[in-house]
Short mmCIF file of C-alpha atoms and ligand atoms in Angstrom, two decimals:
data_model
loop_
_atom_site.label_atom_id
_atom_site.label_comp_id
_atom_site.label_asym_id
_atom_site.label_seq_id
_atom_site.Cartn_x
_atom_site.Cartn_y
_atom_site.Cartn_z
CA MET A 218 -11.54 -14.47 0.09
CA ASP A 219 -10.79 -13.19 3.55
CA HIS A 220 -11.44 -13.99 7.19
CA PHE A 221 -14.27 -11.55 8.03
CA HIS A 222 -17.53 -13.47 8.38
CA TYR A 223 -20.98 -13.11 9.89
CA ARG A 224 -21.79 -15.73 12.53
CA ASP A 225 -25.37 -15.67 13.76
CA GLY A 226 -25.63 -12.15 12.44
CA ARG A 227 -22.49 -10.91 14.19
CA LEU A 228 -19.33 -9.98 12.34
CA ALA A 229 -16.15 -11.80 13.32
CA CYS A 230 -12.55 -11.52 12.24
CA GLU A 231 -11.16 -15.05 12.41
CA ASP A 232 -12.37 -16.14 15.90
CA ILE A 233 -12.80 -12.66 17.34
CA ASP A 234 -16.28 -11.13 17.63
CA LEU A 235 -15.87 -7.55 16.43
CA GLY A 236 -18.70 -6.13 18.53
CA THR A 237 -17.00 -7.43 21.65
CA LEU A 238 -13.63 -6.17 20.43
CA ALA A 239 -14.93 -2.65 19.72
CA ALA A 240 -16.53 -2.50 23.17
CA THR A 241 -13.02 -2.94 24.58
CA THR A 242 -10.87 -0.93 22.17
CA GLY A 243 -13.33 1.84 21.36
CA THR A 244 -13.79 3.23 17.87
CA PRO A 245 -12.67 4.08 15.26
CA THR A 246 -10.38 1.06 15.09
CA TYR A 247 -8.67 -0.72 12.21
CA VAL A 248 -8.71 -4.51 12.55
CA TYR A 249 -6.41 -6.73 10.47
CA SER A 250 -6.55 -10.48 9.98
CA SER A 251 -3.23 -12.33 10.18
CA ALA A 252 -4.76 -15.26 8.31
CA THR A 253 -5.85 -13.06 5.40
CA LEU A 254 -2.50 -11.29 5.19
CA SER A 255 -0.72 -14.66 5.09
CA LEU A 256 -3.19 -16.15 2.64
CA HIS A 257 -2.85 -13.27 0.20
CA TYR A 258 0.93 -13.25 0.44
CA ARG A 259 1.12 -17.02 -0.11
CA ARG A 260 -1.32 -16.94 -3.03
CA LEU A 261 0.82 -14.39 -4.78
CA ALA A 262 4.03 -16.25 -4.00
CA GLU A 263 2.54 -19.49 -5.32
CA ALA A 264 1.07 -17.92 -8.45
CA PHE A 265 4.43 -16.39 -9.39
CA ALA A 266 6.63 -19.19 -8.03
CA ALA A 267 8.03 -20.00 -11.48
CA LEU A 268 9.70 -16.57 -11.45
CA ARG A 269 11.15 -16.97 -7.92
CA PRO A 270 10.39 -13.29 -7.29
CA MET A 271 11.51 -11.23 -4.35
CA ILE A 272 8.09 -10.06 -3.14
CA CYS A 273 8.52 -6.69 -1.46
CA PHE A 274 5.38 -5.64 0.39
CA SER A 275 4.55 -2.01 -0.35
CA VAL A 276 4.87 -0.49 3.10
CA LYS A 277 2.82 2.59 2.20
CA SER A 278 -0.31 0.47 1.92
CA CYS A 279 -0.27 -0.76 5.54
CA PRO A 280 2.82 0.31 7.48
CA ASN A 281 2.04 -1.07 10.93
CA LEU A 282 5.15 -2.74 12.37
CA ALA A 283 3.23 -5.87 13.38
CA VAL A 284 1.92 -6.31 9.82
CA LEU A 285 5.41 -5.81 8.39
CA GLY A 286 6.81 -8.26 10.92
CA LEU A 287 4.25 -10.90 10.00
CA LEU A 288 4.91 -10.58 6.26
CA GLY A 289 8.66 -10.39 6.83
CA GLU A 290 8.53 -13.72 8.65
CA LEU A 291 6.78 -15.23 5.65
CA GLY A 292 9.76 -14.16 3.57
CA ALA A 293 8.55 -10.84 2.19
CA GLY A 294 10.92 -8.00 1.49
CA MET A 295 9.72 -4.40 1.69
CA ASP A 296 9.14 -1.63 -0.83
CA VAL A 297 9.76 1.69 0.92
CA VAL A 298 9.41 5.27 -0.27
CA SER A 299 10.79 7.34 2.61
CA GLY A 300 13.20 7.33 5.50
CA GLY A 301 10.27 6.68 7.80
CA GLU A 302 9.22 3.57 5.89
CA LEU A 303 12.84 2.43 5.77
CA ARG A 304 13.00 2.73 9.52
CA ARG A 305 9.82 0.68 9.84
CA ALA A 306 11.13 -2.06 7.54
CA ARG A 307 14.37 -2.26 9.51
CA MET A 308 12.60 -2.27 12.86
CA ALA A 309 10.36 -5.08 11.60
CA GLY A 310 13.56 -7.10 11.16
CA VAL A 311 13.55 -7.29 7.37
CA PRO A 312 17.07 -7.91 6.03
CA PRO A 313 18.36 -4.83 4.15
CA GLU A 314 19.00 -6.87 0.98
CA ARG A 315 15.26 -7.39 0.75
CA ILE A 316 14.44 -3.68 0.86
CA VAL A 317 13.84 -1.66 -2.32
CA TYR A 318 13.57 2.10 -2.17
CA ALA A 319 11.43 4.08 -4.63
CA GLY A 320 10.06 7.62 -4.73
CA VAL A 321 10.71 10.78 -6.75
CA GLY A 322 12.01 12.90 -3.88
CA LYS A 323 14.64 11.10 -1.83
CA THR A 324 16.60 13.48 0.41
CA ASP A 325 20.36 13.24 0.99
CA ALA A 326 19.78 12.16 4.59
CA GLU A 327 17.39 9.42 3.49
CA ILE A 328 19.85 8.19 0.86
CA ARG A 329 22.71 8.07 3.35
CA GLU A 330 20.54 6.16 5.75
CA ALA A 331 19.51 3.67 3.04
CA LEU A 332 23.17 3.14 2.13
CA GLY A 333 23.83 2.11 5.71
CA GLY A 334 25.43 5.35 6.81
CA THR A 335 24.24 7.52 9.62
CA GLY A 336 22.03 10.24 8.24
CA SER A 337 20.21 12.68 10.42
CA LEU A 338 17.24 10.38 10.59
CA ASN A 339 17.44 9.12 14.12
CA ALA A 340 18.53 5.84 12.62
CA HIS A 341 17.76 2.40 13.88
CA PRO A 342 21.00 1.40 15.59
CA HIS A 343 21.04 -2.31 14.76
CA GLU A 344 21.32 -2.39 11.01
CA ARG A 345 23.97 -0.58 9.04
CA ARG A 346 24.03 -2.49 5.76
CA SER A 347 22.89 -0.95 2.47
CA ILE A 348 19.44 -1.77 1.11
CA GLY A 349 19.04 -4.03 -1.93
CA VAL A 350 17.94 -1.73 -4.73
CA PHE A 351 17.35 1.97 -5.34
CA ASN A 352 14.58 2.64 -7.82
CA ILE A 353 15.75 5.70 -9.69
CA GLU A 354 13.34 8.32 -10.98
CA SER A 355 15.59 10.95 -12.61
CA GLU A 356 19.11 11.86 -13.75
CA PRO A 357 19.83 14.26 -10.87
CA GLU A 358 18.67 11.64 -8.39
CA PHE A 359 21.08 9.09 -9.89
CA GLN A 360 23.93 11.57 -9.65
CA THR A 361 23.09 12.41 -6.05
CA ILE A 362 22.95 8.78 -4.91
CA ALA A 363 26.16 7.95 -6.82
CA ALA A 364 27.96 10.92 -5.20
CA ILE A 365 26.82 9.95 -1.70
CA SER A 366 27.79 6.33 -2.34
CA LYS A 367 31.23 7.49 -3.49
CA SER A 368 31.64 9.70 -0.42
CA MET A 369 30.92 6.64 1.72
CA GLY A 370 33.60 4.67 -0.08
CA LEU A 371 31.21 2.29 -1.83
CA SER A 372 32.34 1.17 -5.26
CA GLY A 373 32.58 -1.85 -7.56
CA GLY A 374 31.06 -4.95 -5.97
CA SER A 375 30.08 -3.10 -2.79
CA ALA A 376 28.30 -0.32 -4.67
CA PRO A 377 24.50 -0.29 -4.40
CA VAL A 378 22.25 -1.49 -7.23
CA ALA A 379 19.99 0.89 -9.12
CA ALA A 380 16.89 0.09 -11.14
CA LEU A 381 15.81 2.85 -13.48
CA ARG A 382 12.09 3.48 -13.30
CA VAL A 383 10.73 3.61 -16.81
CA ASN A 384 7.45 5.08 -17.82
CA PRO A 385 6.09 2.83 -20.57
CA ASP A 386 3.23 5.18 -21.49
CA VAL A 387 0.49 2.65 -20.84
CA ASP A 388 -2.99 3.50 -19.61
CA PRO A 389 -3.74 1.39 -16.52
CA LYS A 390 -7.41 2.47 -16.62
CA THR A 391 -7.57 3.52 -13.01
CA HIS A 392 -8.15 6.78 -11.13
CA ALA A 393 -6.18 9.74 -12.51
CA TYR A 394 -4.57 10.32 -9.09
CA THR A 395 -3.16 6.79 -9.00
CA THR A 396 -2.18 6.52 -12.67
CA THR A 397 1.61 6.58 -12.88
CA GLY A 398 2.61 4.85 -16.12
CA LYS A 399 1.36 7.46 -18.57
CA LYS A 400 3.75 9.91 -20.15
CA GLU A 401 2.37 13.03 -18.49
CA THR A 402 2.90 11.82 -14.90
CA LYS A 403 5.92 12.73 -12.76
CA PHE A 404 7.15 9.15 -12.44
CA GLY A 405 10.19 7.54 -14.06
CA VAL A 406 11.68 8.41 -17.44
CA ASP A 407 10.26 7.60 -20.86
CA LEU A 408 11.72 4.79 -22.95
CA GLU A 409 13.75 7.06 -25.22
CA ARG A 410 15.31 8.80 -22.25
CA ALA A 411 16.01 5.44 -20.62
CA ARG A 412 18.41 4.50 -23.43
CA ALA A 413 20.27 7.79 -23.03
CA PHE A 414 20.27 7.22 -19.27
CA PHE A 415 22.14 3.92 -19.62
CA ARG A 416 24.62 5.44 -22.08
CA ARG A 417 25.33 8.18 -19.58
CA PHE A 418 25.35 6.29 -16.29
CA GLY A 419 25.50 2.60 -17.23
CA ARG A 420 29.18 2.23 -16.27
CA ASP A 421 29.07 4.14 -12.99
CA GLN A 422 31.34 2.60 -10.33
CA HIS A 423 29.46 3.84 -7.28
CA LEU A 424 25.89 3.05 -8.26
CA ARG A 425 25.47 -0.05 -10.41
CA LEU A 426 22.77 0.59 -12.98
CA THR A 427 21.72 -2.99 -13.67
CA GLY A 428 17.97 -2.89 -13.17
CA LEU A 429 14.71 -1.56 -14.55
CA HIS A 430 11.59 -0.74 -12.56
CA VAL A 431 8.06 -0.25 -13.85
CA HIS A 432 4.91 0.57 -11.90
CA ILE A 433 1.97 1.76 -14.00
CA GLY A 434 -0.74 2.56 -11.47
CA SER A 435 -2.96 1.24 -8.71
CA PRO A 436 -5.31 -0.57 -8.71
CA VAL A 437 -5.09 -2.05 -12.21
CA MET A 438 -8.16 -4.27 -12.44
CA GLU A 439 -7.19 -5.88 -15.76
CA VAL A 440 -4.14 -7.88 -16.75
CA GLN A 441 -3.71 -6.35 -20.21
CA PRO A 442 -2.00 -3.09 -19.14
CA PHE A 443 0.66 -5.13 -17.31
CA VAL A 444 1.28 -7.23 -20.41
CA GLU A 445 1.57 -4.13 -22.55
CA ALA A 446 3.97 -2.40 -20.15
CA LEU A 447 6.05 -5.53 -19.73
CA SER A 448 6.39 -6.07 -23.47
CA LYS A 449 7.75 -2.57 -23.88
CA VAL A 450 10.20 -3.00 -21.00
CA LEU A 451 11.43 -6.36 -22.32
CA GLY A 452 12.03 -4.70 -25.67
CA LEU A 453 14.11 -2.08 -23.89
CA ILE A 454 16.12 -4.76 -22.05
CA ASP A 455 16.98 -6.38 -25.41
CA GLU A 456 17.97 -3.07 -26.96
CA LEU A 457 20.18 -2.26 -23.99
CA ALA A 458 21.78 -5.71 -24.24
CA GLY A 459 22.57 -4.88 -27.86
CA GLU A 460 24.46 -1.83 -26.64
CA GLY A 461 26.36 -3.85 -24.04
CA TYR A 462 24.32 -3.04 -20.94
CA THR A 463 23.13 -6.01 -18.88
CA VAL A 464 19.85 -5.67 -17.04
CA ASP A 465 19.72 -8.49 -14.48
CA THR A 466 17.02 -7.08 -12.18
CA LEU A 467 13.47 -6.29 -13.20
CA ASP A 468 11.12 -4.74 -10.64
CA LEU A 469 7.51 -5.10 -11.78
CA GLY A 470 6.13 -2.67 -9.19
CA GLY A 471 2.71 -3.16 -7.62
CA GLY A 472 -0.81 -2.34 -8.70
CA PHE A 473 -2.71 -5.63 -8.62
CA GLY A 474 -6.35 -5.13 -7.69
CA ALA A 475 -8.32 -6.07 -4.60
CA ASP A 476 -11.90 -7.20 -4.37
CA TYR A 477 -13.64 -4.08 -3.09
CA THR A 478 -16.86 -5.51 -4.56
CA THR A 479 -17.14 -9.28 -4.48
CA GLY A 480 -15.57 -10.79 -7.59
CA ALA A 481 -14.47 -7.50 -9.15
CA SER A 482 -10.72 -8.06 -9.20
CA PRO A 483 -8.65 -10.64 -11.08
CA ALA A 484 -7.07 -13.26 -8.79
CA ALA A 485 -3.30 -13.53 -8.32
CA ALA A 486 -3.39 -16.57 -10.60
CA ASP A 487 -5.02 -14.52 -13.38
CA TYR A 488 -2.30 -11.88 -13.28
CA ALA A 489 0.35 -14.59 -13.11
CA GLY A 490 -1.22 -16.47 -16.02
CA ALA A 491 -0.51 -13.52 -18.29
CA ILE A 492 2.80 -12.34 -16.82
CA VAL A 493 4.73 -15.52 -16.00
CA PRO A 494 4.97 -16.80 -19.61
CA LEU A 495 6.58 -13.52 -20.68
CA LEU A 496 9.34 -13.84 -18.11
CA ARG A 497 9.94 -17.51 -17.38
CA ASP A 498 12.75 -18.06 -19.90
CA ARG A 499 14.52 -14.88 -18.92
CA VAL A 500 14.41 -15.89 -15.26
CA GLU A 501 15.98 -19.22 -16.24
CA GLN A 502 18.74 -17.18 -17.88
CA GLY A 503 19.38 -15.22 -14.69
CA LEU A 504 16.94 -12.32 -14.63
CA ARG A 505 15.94 -11.46 -11.04
CA ILE A 506 12.29 -10.45 -10.56
CA ILE A 507 11.08 -8.09 -7.84
CA MET A 508 7.40 -7.37 -7.13
CA GLU A 509 5.94 -4.60 -4.95
CA PRO A 510 2.38 -5.59 -4.04
CA GLY A 511 0.51 -3.65 -1.38
CA ARG A 512 -3.22 -3.46 -1.90
CA THR A 513 -3.73 -7.00 -3.16
CA ILE A 514 -2.29 -8.32 0.11
CA ALA A 515 -3.61 -5.80 2.62
CA ALA A 516 -6.90 -4.28 1.40
CA ASN A 517 -9.18 -7.17 2.27
CA ALA A 518 -7.12 -8.07 5.32
CA GLY A 519 -8.56 -5.10 7.19
CA VAL A 520 -11.83 -3.49 8.24
CA LEU A 521 -12.46 -0.18 9.92
CA LEU A 522 -14.87 -0.29 12.85
CA THR A 523 -16.84 2.88 13.47
CA ARG A 524 -19.69 3.73 15.84
CA VAL A 525 -22.89 5.47 14.70
CA LEU A 526 -23.18 8.78 16.56
CA TYR A 527 -26.41 10.11 15.09
CA VAL A 528 -28.94 9.29 12.41
CA LYS A 529 -30.37 12.47 10.95
CA GLU A 530 -32.66 13.43 8.10
CA SER A 531 -32.37 16.49 5.95
CA GLY A 532 -34.67 17.11 3.01
CA ALA A 533 -35.21 13.75 1.36
CA LYS A 534 -31.88 12.41 2.59
CA LYS A 535 -30.88 10.28 5.51
CA PHE A 536 -27.41 10.70 7.00
CA ILE A 537 -25.66 8.21 9.24
CA VAL A 538 -23.07 10.22 11.15
CA CYS A 539 -20.16 8.08 12.39
CA ASP A 540 -17.06 8.64 14.49
CA ALA A 541 -14.86 7.81 11.46
CA GLY A 542 -14.64 10.16 8.50
CA MET A 543 -12.27 11.26 5.77
CA ASN A 544 -9.67 11.80 8.48
CA THR A 545 -9.85 8.08 9.29
CA LEU A 546 -10.38 6.66 5.78
CA MET A 547 -9.66 9.15 3.05
CA ARG A 548 -10.26 7.02 -0.05
CA PRO A 549 -13.97 7.75 -0.64
CA ALA A 550 -13.44 11.51 -0.32
CA LEU A 551 -10.22 11.60 -2.35
CA TYR A 552 -10.95 9.13 -5.14
CA GLY A 553 -14.67 8.45 -4.86
CA SER A 554 -13.66 4.89 -3.93
CA PHE A 555 -16.22 2.25 -3.04
CA HIS A 556 -16.01 0.50 0.33
CA PHE A 557 -18.69 -1.95 1.35
CA ILE A 558 -20.18 -0.84 4.69
CA TRP A 559 -22.46 -2.94 6.86
CA PRO A 560 -23.54 -3.12 10.50
CA ALA A 561 -21.50 -5.52 12.61
CA ASP A 562 -24.64 -6.94 14.20
CA VAL A 563 -27.65 -7.68 11.95
CA ALA A 564 -30.93 -9.57 11.85
CA PRO A 565 -30.85 -12.92 9.98
CA GLN A 566 -32.45 -11.44 6.82
CA HIS A 567 -29.71 -8.81 6.67
CA VAL A 568 -26.65 -11.02 6.62
CA PRO A 569 -24.99 -9.94 3.36
CA GLU A 570 -24.06 -12.59 0.83
CA SER A 571 -21.99 -10.29 -1.31
CA ARG A 572 -20.15 -7.01 -0.88
CA ALA A 573 -22.00 -5.13 -3.60
CA ALA A 574 -23.29 -1.58 -3.12
CA ASP A 575 -26.78 -3.03 -3.06
CA PRO A 576 -26.69 -6.63 -1.80
CA GLY A 577 -30.37 -6.93 -2.73
CA LEU A 578 -31.88 -7.72 0.68
CA PRO A 579 -35.36 -6.78 1.91
CA GLY A 580 -36.02 -3.74 4.10
CA LEU A 581 -32.94 -1.65 3.27
CA GLU A 582 -32.99 2.15 3.45
CA SER A 583 -30.74 4.44 1.46
CA ALA A 584 -28.40 6.72 3.41
CA ASP A 585 -25.18 8.69 3.19
CA VAL A 586 -22.59 7.42 5.65
CA VAL A 587 -20.65 10.48 6.79
CA GLY A 588 -18.00 11.45 9.31
CA PRO A 589 -17.82 14.13 12.00
CA LEU A 590 -15.68 16.64 10.09
CA CYS A 591 -16.67 20.10 8.97
CA GLU A 592 -16.39 19.36 5.24
CA THR A 593 -19.07 18.36 2.75
CA GLY A 594 -16.54 15.97 1.22
CA ASP A 595 -16.37 14.06 4.49
CA PHE A 596 -18.21 10.88 3.57
CA LEU A 597 -17.58 7.14 3.56
CA ALA A 598 -20.49 6.25 1.25
CA LYS A 599 -23.28 7.97 -0.63
CA ASP A 600 -26.86 6.77 -1.24
CA ARG A 601 -26.07 3.36 0.17
CA PRO A 602 -28.85 0.83 0.86
CA LEU A 603 -28.40 -0.30 4.47
CA PRO A 604 -30.39 -2.13 7.13
CA PRO A 605 -31.96 0.23 9.69
CA VAL A 606 -29.28 1.57 12.05
CA ALA A 607 -29.48 3.54 15.27
CA ARG A 608 -27.21 5.61 17.49
CA GLY A 609 -24.61 3.35 19.12
CA ASP A 610 -24.60 0.70 16.39
CA LEU A 611 -21.27 -0.53 15.13
CA LEU A 612 -20.50 -0.36 11.39
CA ALA A 613 -17.72 -2.16 9.56
CA VAL A 614 -16.08 -0.51 6.57
CA PHE A 615 -14.65 -3.38 4.55
CA SER A 616 -11.51 -3.63 2.38
CA ALA A 617 -9.90 -0.92 4.48
CA GLY A 618 -6.57 -2.64 5.19
CA ALA A 619 -4.68 -0.86 2.40
CA TYR A 620 -4.32 2.93 2.24
CA GLY A 621 -6.64 3.26 5.22
CA MET A 622 -4.62 3.92 8.36
CA SER A 623 -1.62 4.91 6.26
CA MET A 624 -3.51 7.91 4.86
CA ALA A 625 -5.34 8.84 8.06
CA SER A 626 -4.84 12.35 9.40
CA ARG A 627 -5.58 14.36 12.51
CA TYR A 628 -7.74 16.85 10.62
CA ASN A 629 -10.15 18.66 12.95
CA SER A 630 -7.82 17.52 15.75
CA HIS A 631 -9.11 14.00 16.00
CA PRO A 632 -6.45 11.67 17.44
CA LEU A 633 -5.43 8.78 15.15
CA PRO A 634 -7.35 5.50 15.58
CA ALA A 635 -6.19 2.27 17.17
CA GLU A 636 -5.03 -0.77 15.18
CA VAL A 637 -5.61 -4.40 16.16
CA LEU A 638 -4.08 -7.52 14.63
CA VAL A 639 -6.15 -10.67 15.01
CA ASP A 640 -4.64 -14.13 14.90
CA GLY A 641 -7.20 -16.88 15.49
CA ALA A 642 -8.78 -16.27 18.88
CA HIS A 643 -6.09 -13.77 19.83
CA ALA A 644 -6.44 -10.00 19.27
CA ARG A 645 -3.40 -7.79 19.81
CA LEU A 646 -3.44 -4.01 20.06
CA VAL A 647 -0.66 -3.12 17.62
CA ARG A 648 -1.14 0.62 17.82
CA ARG A 649 -2.82 2.25 20.76
CA ARG A 650 -5.37 4.96 20.12
CA GLU A 651 -3.80 8.40 20.27
CA THR A 652 -4.70 10.57 23.23
CA TYR A 653 -5.14 14.33 23.34
CA ASP A 654 -1.73 14.47 24.99
CA ASP A 655 -0.27 12.74 21.88
CA LEU A 656 -2.13 15.20 19.72
CA LEU A 657 -0.58 18.19 21.45
CA ALA A 658 2.83 16.82 22.44
CA HIS A 659 4.81 18.44 19.63
CA GLU A 660 3.34 21.84 20.36
CA VAL A 661 3.58 21.67 24.13
CA ASP A 662 7.19 20.46 23.85
CA ALA A 663 8.12 22.83 21.02
CA GLU A 664 11.52 24.50 21.32
CA SER A 665 13.19 27.59 19.98
CA VAL A 666 14.43 27.28 16.36
CA GLY A 667 17.77 28.38 17.76
CA LEU A 668 18.35 31.42 15.58
N1 LLP B 114 5.28 0.37 -6.11
C1 LLP B 114 5.21 1.69 -6.37
C2 LLP B 114 6.34 2.35 -7.01
C3 LLP B 114 4.05 2.41 -6.02
O1 LLP B 114 3.98 3.70 -6.28
C4 LLP B 114 2.97 1.73 -5.39
C5 LLP B 114 1.75 2.45 -5.01
C6 LLP B 114 3.10 0.36 -5.13
C7 LLP B 114 4.27 -0.29 -5.51
C8 LLP B 114 2.02 -0.44 -4.49
O2 LLP B 114 0.87 -0.49 -5.25
P1 LLP B 114 -0.32 -1.49 -4.86
O3 LLP B 114 0.16 -2.89 -5.07
O4 LLP B 114 -0.70 -1.23 -3.47
O5 LLP B 114 -1.41 -1.13 -5.80
N2 LLP B 114 -3.61 5.82 -2.10
C9 LLP B 114 -4.09 5.12 -3.28
C10 LLP B 114 -3.07 4.20 -3.87
C11 LLP B 114 -1.77 4.89 -4.19
C12 LLP B 114 -0.74 3.93 -4.68
C13 LLP B 114 0.59 4.55 -4.69
N3 LLP B 114 1.64 3.71 -5.14
C14 LLP B 114 -5.38 4.38 -2.92
O6 LLP B 114 -5.83 4.49 -1.79
O7 LLP B 114 -5.96 3.73 -3.77
#
């Protein structure tokens, strides 16, 4: 359920007509719905309320400051994976205690910055407190963070908290590129190694190893892999307790699905129905739960608006060439992902009732929806039944709020698109479209390396 609807054949986001909006902002443009973002956040919070989780929005999915600010005001924390995301979370006004920091390759400067020191990261001046939790991916990373923490004089009660990322060797049944919880991936440490990890570092004074973190992949469209992973992790917590190590923080990661095709993903309540019973008693006994959802909140809170440049035929195929391509939305090219695409202005018989590849309406014609780039892999959809479209028509690419803008590039020297946040009848430009001056600024202003 989201807030993108057809009214008299015209697509609206909340109370904003998207054809009118695109005429003002130009295309390609990402449009987000405040109401959908809030709804999805609240649904998750309600479904998991019995666990009183700290819900840390996964910044990588939709990093716009206005989106982070909105979720932060609802009480969300942030899951960050770089100094840049940390900066965003801080600028959005999220208290440092509600920030968790994951990622296999944290640099010294990023770590110092996260600990509240001044790294070389052009830090945000207002906030110098340490973040809530470091999610740790390896032994050398633990040692590095502990050493930096020590050098900053942090120890005992003021030392930062670490959650060891464990790899439970569970198949999340998703795309190979976004599978993380199987043994052969680069993420976390396996369960055997985790025990040794606690024996080695579990009493460190400068980095308190009191948490576990598990993230198995994204999107995981079934609840069973979560249950399996969680059971293994709870077993590990009990074993560690037997050895005298208390785990009081459990970060469940992200990975819940989103409805790319109507009805395809479990609802927040379905995930919660399987997960909450496994954790409720432990939470009563003091276990703190962290969650890191991204996609399930943001994906259906955004569409990408793109203008049809040309309709061309080649052999038996029809191509709809748009001003958005794999540079704007990379998911179809990279993962073969499905995004429902439909004109923003349609005749009454073409108002779609579902977001299936073929919504089963009369008079559709199959076409590839492609971008302007010089790559055969530059497509948004293949062999897609669509109403007739012509040059100048506006198309909406649905479910584009997560991993859309955040993975956009300037490939072929196209400036990055604009972003708009809608709230009722109000539409706010929350990122202006890049100009050619923006595109070239770093080269025009380049300096000597100083050797
Ligand atoms: N926590 C960790 C440690 C993660 O690695 C991720 C996603 C999340 C949380 C958030 O997962 P979510 O709730 O959004 O599923 N670019 C891909 C997705 C990559 C996900 C990377 N990690 C895509 O477009 O599908």
